[in-house]
mmCIF file of N, CA and C in Angstrom:
data_model
loop_
_atom_site.group_PDB
_atom_site.id
_atom_site.type_symbol
_atom_site.label_atom_id
_atom_site.label_comp_id
_atom_site.label_asym_id
_atom_site.label_seq_id
_atom_site.Cartn_x
_atom_site.Cartn_y
_atom_site.Cartn_z
ATOM 1 N N MET A 1 119.120 107.598 74.318
ATOM 2 C CA MET A 1 117.816 107.528 73.699
ATOM 3 C C MET A 1 117.153 106.262 73.531
ATOM 4 N N ALA A 2 115.816 106.143 73.961
ATOM 5 C CA ALA A 2 115.411 104.690 73.844
ATOM 6 C C ALA A 2 115.078 104.369 72.393
ATOM 7 N N LYS A 3 115.332 103.113 72.082
ATOM 8 C CA LYS A 3 115.271 102.609 70.676
ATOM 9 C C LYS A 3 114.144 101.574 70.837
ATOM 10 N N VAL A 4 113.395 101.136 71.742
ATOM 11 C CA VAL A 4 112.480 100.108 71.966
ATOM 12 C C VAL A 4 111.427 100.718 72.774
ATOM 13 N N VAL A 5 110.163 100.481 72.397
ATOM 14 C CA VAL A 5 108.594 100.957 72.871
ATOM 15 C C VAL A 5 107.926 99.768 73.184
ATOM 16 N N ILE A 6 107.405 99.889 74.580
ATOM 17 C CA ILE A 6 106.248 98.731 74.972
ATOM 18 C C ILE A 6 105.126 99.448 74.801
ATOM 19 N N ILE A 7 104.071 98.907 73.921
ATOM 20 C CA ILE A 7 102.818 99.419 73.792
ATOM 21 C C ILE A 7 101.725 98.721 74.211
ATOM 22 N N GLY A 8 100.793 99.089 74.924
ATOM 23 C CA GLY A 8 99.506 98.424 75.122
ATOM 24 C C GLY A 8 98.221 99.509 74.675
ATOM 25 N N ILE A 9 97.229 99.095 74.166
ATOM 26 C CA ILE A 9 96.232 99.886 73.844
ATOM 27 C C ILE A 9 94.837 99.273 74.086
ATOM 28 N N PRO A 10 93.828 100.080 74.513
ATOM 29 C CA PRO A 10 92.527 99.594 74.868
ATOM 30 C C PRO A 10 91.954 98.619 73.794
ATOM 31 N N GLY A 11 91.642 97.610 74.152
ATOM 32 C CA GLY A 11 90.873 96.456 73.362
ATOM 33 C C GLY A 11 91.787 95.287 73.071
ATOM 34 N N GLU A 12 93.076 95.488 73.169
ATOM 35 C CA GLU A 12 94.292 94.553 73.259
ATOM 36 C C GLU A 12 94.672 94.212 74.491
ATOM 37 N N THR A 13 94.343 92.822 74.830
ATOM 38 C CA THR A 13 94.976 92.408 76.517
ATOM 39 C C THR A 13 96.271 92.229 76.331
ATOM 40 N N GLY A 14 97.234 92.035 75.269
ATOM 41 C CA GLY A 14 98.434 91.529 75.649
ATOM 42 C C GLY A 14 99.091 92.908 75.461
ATOM 43 N N LEU A 15 100.365 93.005 75.654
ATOM 44 C CA LEU A 15 101.489 94.182 75.395
ATOM 45 C C LEU A 15 102.254 93.964 74.087
ATOM 46 N N TRP A 16 102.686 94.684 73.368
ATOM 47 C CA TRP A 16 103.354 94.627 72.252
ATOM 48 C C TRP A 16 105.040 95.286 72.343
ATOM 49 N N ILE A 17 105.951 94.973 71.794
ATOM 50 C CA ILE A 17 107.223 95.574 71.862
ATOM 51 C C ILE A 17 107.635 96.000 70.200
ATOM 52 N N ALA A 18 107.908 97.385 70.224
ATOM 53 C CA ALA A 18 108.403 97.977 69.173
ATOM 54 C C ALA A 18 109.809 98.264 69.277
ATOM 55 N N ASP A 19 110.457 97.670 68.222
ATOM 56 C CA ASP A 19 112.118 97.805 68.053
ATOM 57 C C ASP A 19 112.381 98.743 67.130
ATOM 58 N N LEU A 20 112.668 100.007 67.134
ATOM 59 C CA LEU A 20 112.609 101.064 66.304
ATOM 60 C C LEU A 20 113.692 100.655 65.175
ATOM 61 N N ASP A 21 114.925 100.370 65.735
ATOM 62 C CA ASP A 21 116.104 99.999 64.912
ATOM 63 C C ASP A 21 115.714 98.928 63.983
ATOM 64 N N ALA A 22 114.968 97.820 64.454
ATOM 65 C CA ALA A 22 114.851 96.703 63.549
ATOM 66 C C ALA A 22 113.460 96.935 62.735
ATOM 67 N N GLY A 23 112.681 98.093 63.106
ATOM 68 C CA GLY A 23 111.436 98.087 62.266
ATOM 69 C C GLY A 23 110.347 96.950 62.534
ATOM 70 N N THR A 24 110.493 96.402 63.946
ATOM 71 C CA THR A 24 109.744 95.099 64.160
ATOM 72 C C THR A 24 108.603 95.626 65.529
ATOM 73 N N VAL A 25 107.461 94.891 65.242
ATOM 74 C CA VAL A 25 106.648 94.949 66.486
ATOM 75 C C VAL A 25 106.300 93.531 66.676
ATOM 76 N N THR A 26 106.547 93.056 67.824
ATOM 77 C CA THR A 26 105.969 91.611 68.361
ATOM 78 C C THR A 26 105.529 91.482 69.635
ATOM 79 N N PRO A 27 104.545 90.525 69.869
ATOM 80 C CA PRO A 27 104.026 90.491 71.098
ATOM 81 C C PRO A 27 104.960 90.188 72.440
ATOM 82 N N LEU A 28 104.534 90.593 73.624
ATOM 83 C CA LEU A 28 105.628 90.745 74.634
ATOM 84 C C LEU A 28 104.772 90.161 75.820
ATOM 85 N N ASN A 29 105.444 89.077 76.617
ATOM 86 C CA ASN A 29 104.818 88.564 77.620
ATOM 87 C C ASN A 29 105.543 89.131 78.883
ATOM 88 N N PRO A 30 104.982 90.223 79.477
ATOM 89 C CA PRO A 30 105.532 90.842 80.510
ATOM 90 C C PRO A 30 105.778 90.134 81.865
ATOM 91 N N THR A 31 106.981 90.467 82.437
ATOM 92 C CA THR A 31 107.269 89.724 83.627
ATOM 93 C C THR A 31 107.649 90.711 84.726
ATOM 94 N N GLY A 32 107.846 90.672 85.904
ATOM 95 C CA GLY A 32 108.368 91.226 86.900
ATOM 96 C C GLY A 32 107.385 92.728 87.001
ATOM 97 N N ASP A 33 108.166 93.853 87.258
ATOM 98 C CA ASP A 33 107.397 94.992 87.481
ATOM 99 C C ASP A 33 106.379 95.359 86.317
ATOM 100 N N LEU A 34 106.959 95.097 84.966
ATOM 101 C CA LEU A 34 106.221 95.172 83.992
ATOM 102 C C LEU A 34 104.763 94.610 83.704
ATOM 103 N N ALA A 35 104.858 93.208 84.554
ATOM 104 C CA ALA A 35 103.703 92.577 84.317
ATOM 105 C C ALA A 35 102.827 93.329 85.568
ATOM 106 N N THR A 36 103.280 93.736 86.569
ATOM 107 C CA THR A 36 102.443 94.477 87.581
ATOM 108 C C THR A 36 101.992 95.704 86.948
ATOM 109 N N ALA A 37 102.815 96.512 86.167
ATOM 110 C CA ALA A 37 102.117 97.715 85.587
ATOM 111 C C ALA A 37 100.888 97.128 84.322
ATOM 112 N N SER A 38 101.443 96.181 83.696
ATOM 113 C CA SER A 38 100.294 95.935 82.668
ATOM 114 C C SER A 38 99.012 95.419 83.603
ATOM 115 N N SER A 39 98.965 94.831 84.637
ATOM 116 C CA SER A 39 98.020 94.377 85.265
ATOM 117 C C SER A 39 96.914 95.566 85.766
ATOM 118 N N LEU A 40 97.603 96.739 85.893
ATOM 119 C CA LEU A 40 96.830 97.950 86.305
ATOM 120 C C LEU A 40 96.023 98.266 85.148
ATOM 121 N N ARG A 41 96.137 97.993 84.072
ATOM 122 C CA ARG A 41 95.374 98.308 82.842
ATOM 123 C C ARG A 41 94.037 97.665 83.004
ATOM 124 N N LYS A 42 93.901 96.382 83.550
ATOM 125 C CA LYS A 42 92.630 95.860 83.517
ATOM 126 C C LYS A 42 91.667 96.709 84.432
ATOM 127 N N ALA A 43 92.277 97.479 85.369
ATOM 128 C CA ALA A 43 91.364 98.303 86.184
ATOM 129 C C ALA A 43 91.234 99.890 85.495
ATOM 130 N N GLY A 44 91.825 99.985 84.417
ATOM 131 C CA GLY A 44 91.714 101.119 83.677
ATOM 132 C C GLY A 44 92.773 102.173 83.983
ATOM 133 N N GLY A 45 93.804 101.722 84.503
ATOM 134 C CA GLY A 45 94.873 102.367 84.898
ATOM 135 C C GLY A 45 95.754 102.795 83.508
ATOM 136 N N ILE A 46 96.566 103.712 83.835
ATOM 137 C CA ILE A 46 97.493 104.219 82.510
ATOM 138 C C ILE A 46 99.013 104.357 83.125
ATOM 139 N N PHE A 47 99.989 103.719 82.415
ATOM 140 C CA PHE A 47 101.094 103.981 82.947
ATOM 141 C C PHE A 47 101.847 104.571 81.701
ATOM 142 N N VAL A 48 102.708 105.724 81.945
ATOM 143 C CA VAL A 48 103.342 106.343 80.762
ATOM 144 C C VAL A 48 104.759 106.775 81.269
ATOM 145 N N LYS A 49 105.880 106.333 80.607
ATOM 146 C CA LYS A 49 107.008 106.720 81.253
ATOM 147 C C LYS A 49 108.009 106.938 79.774
ATOM 148 N N GLY A 50 108.786 108.202 79.786
ATOM 149 C CA GLY A 50 109.885 108.094 78.730
ATOM 150 C C GLY A 50 109.073 108.379 77.398
ATOM 151 N N VAL A 51 107.828 108.475 77.282
ATOM 152 C CA VAL A 51 107.198 108.871 75.987
ATOM 153 C C VAL A 51 106.849 110.361 75.810
ATOM 154 N N ASP A 52 107.010 110.978 74.835
ATOM 155 C CA ASP A 52 106.664 112.461 74.908
ATOM 156 C C ASP A 52 105.373 112.562 73.865
ATOM 157 N N LEU A 53 105.195 111.498 73.018
ATOM 158 C CA LEU A 53 104.009 111.733 72.114
ATOM 159 C C LEU A 53 103.539 110.208 71.956
ATOM 160 N N ALA A 54 102.123 109.828 71.930
ATOM 161 C CA ALA A 54 101.648 108.813 71.668
ATOM 162 C C ALA A 54 100.332 109.020 71.165
ATOM 163 N N VAL A 55 99.791 108.440 70.081
ATOM 164 C CA VAL A 55 98.527 108.660 69.666
ATOM 165 C C VAL A 55 98.251 107.476 68.947
ATOM 166 N N ALA A 56 96.792 106.950 69.555
ATOM 167 C CA ALA A 56 96.238 105.702 68.593
ATOM 168 C C ALA A 56 95.310 106.291 67.564
ATOM 169 N N VAL A 57 95.598 105.788 66.443
ATOM 170 C CA VAL A 57 94.637 106.156 65.267
ATOM 171 C C VAL A 57 94.374 105.024 64.582
ATOM 172 N N SER A 58 93.163 105.163 63.707
ATOM 173 C CA SER A 58 92.327 104.032 63.400
ATOM 174 C C SER A 58 92.957 103.244 62.132
ATOM 175 N N SER A 59 94.135 103.919 61.722
ATOM 176 C CA SER A 59 94.889 102.924 60.510
ATOM 177 C C SER A 59 96.077 103.510 60.159
ATOM 178 N N ALA A 60 96.947 102.968 59.629
ATOM 179 C CA ALA A 60 98.094 103.612 59.114
ATOM 180 C C ALA A 60 98.084 104.722 58.155
ATOM 181 N N GLN A 61 97.142 104.571 57.523
ATOM 182 C CA GLN A 61 96.632 105.542 56.436
ATOM 183 C C GLN A 61 96.358 106.991 57.165
ATOM 184 N N ALA A 62 95.468 106.575 58.138
ATOM 185 C CA ALA A 62 95.184 107.932 58.824
ATOM 186 C C ALA A 62 96.391 108.520 59.400
ATOM 187 N N ALA A 63 97.355 107.813 59.805
ATOM 188 C CA ALA A 63 98.419 108.464 60.568
ATOM 189 C C ALA A 63 99.354 109.091 59.489
ATOM 190 N N LEU A 64 99.361 108.453 58.302
ATOM 191 C CA LEU A 64 100.357 109.140 57.342
ATOM 192 C C LEU A 64 99.845 110.129 56.834
ATOM 193 N N SER A 65 98.479 110.404 56.763
ATOM 194 C CA SER A 65 97.836 111.808 56.255
ATOM 195 C C SER A 65 97.848 112.794 57.303
ATOM 196 N N GLY A 66 98.461 112.359 58.440
ATOM 197 C CA GLY A 66 98.352 113.532 59.533
ATOM 198 C C GLY A 66 97.223 113.654 60.558
ATOM 199 N N HIS A 67 96.227 112.690 60.213
ATOM 200 C CA HIS A 67 94.914 112.913 60.859
ATOM 201 C C HIS A 67 95.007 112.166 62.260
ATOM 202 N N VAL A 68 94.614 112.820 63.571
ATOM 203 C CA VAL A 68 94.578 112.514 64.554
ATOM 204 C C VAL A 68 93.107 112.260 65.005
ATOM 205 N N ASP A 69 92.782 110.922 65.384
ATOM 206 C CA ASP A 69 91.297 110.571 65.657
ATOM 207 C C ASP A 69 91.116 111.062 67.099
ATOM 208 N N GLY A 70 89.775 111.395 67.212
ATOM 209 C CA GLY A 70 89.275 111.806 68.487
ATOM 210 C C GLY A 70 88.787 112.844 69.065
#
């Protein structure tokens, strides 16, 4: 099972890496195929692999209350 997730959201030009075991989220400078996939975001592309739920919410408070924006 994956314990690390790479995140990119609209409005953020960069990517982030979330290490679930360490409980950290840090900026990621993509290289190789990941950089290629990331560049597709500039044209509106979406790349999803190995994730079965992802929701962007307006705040942590919204997520903790069970609210899903949108």
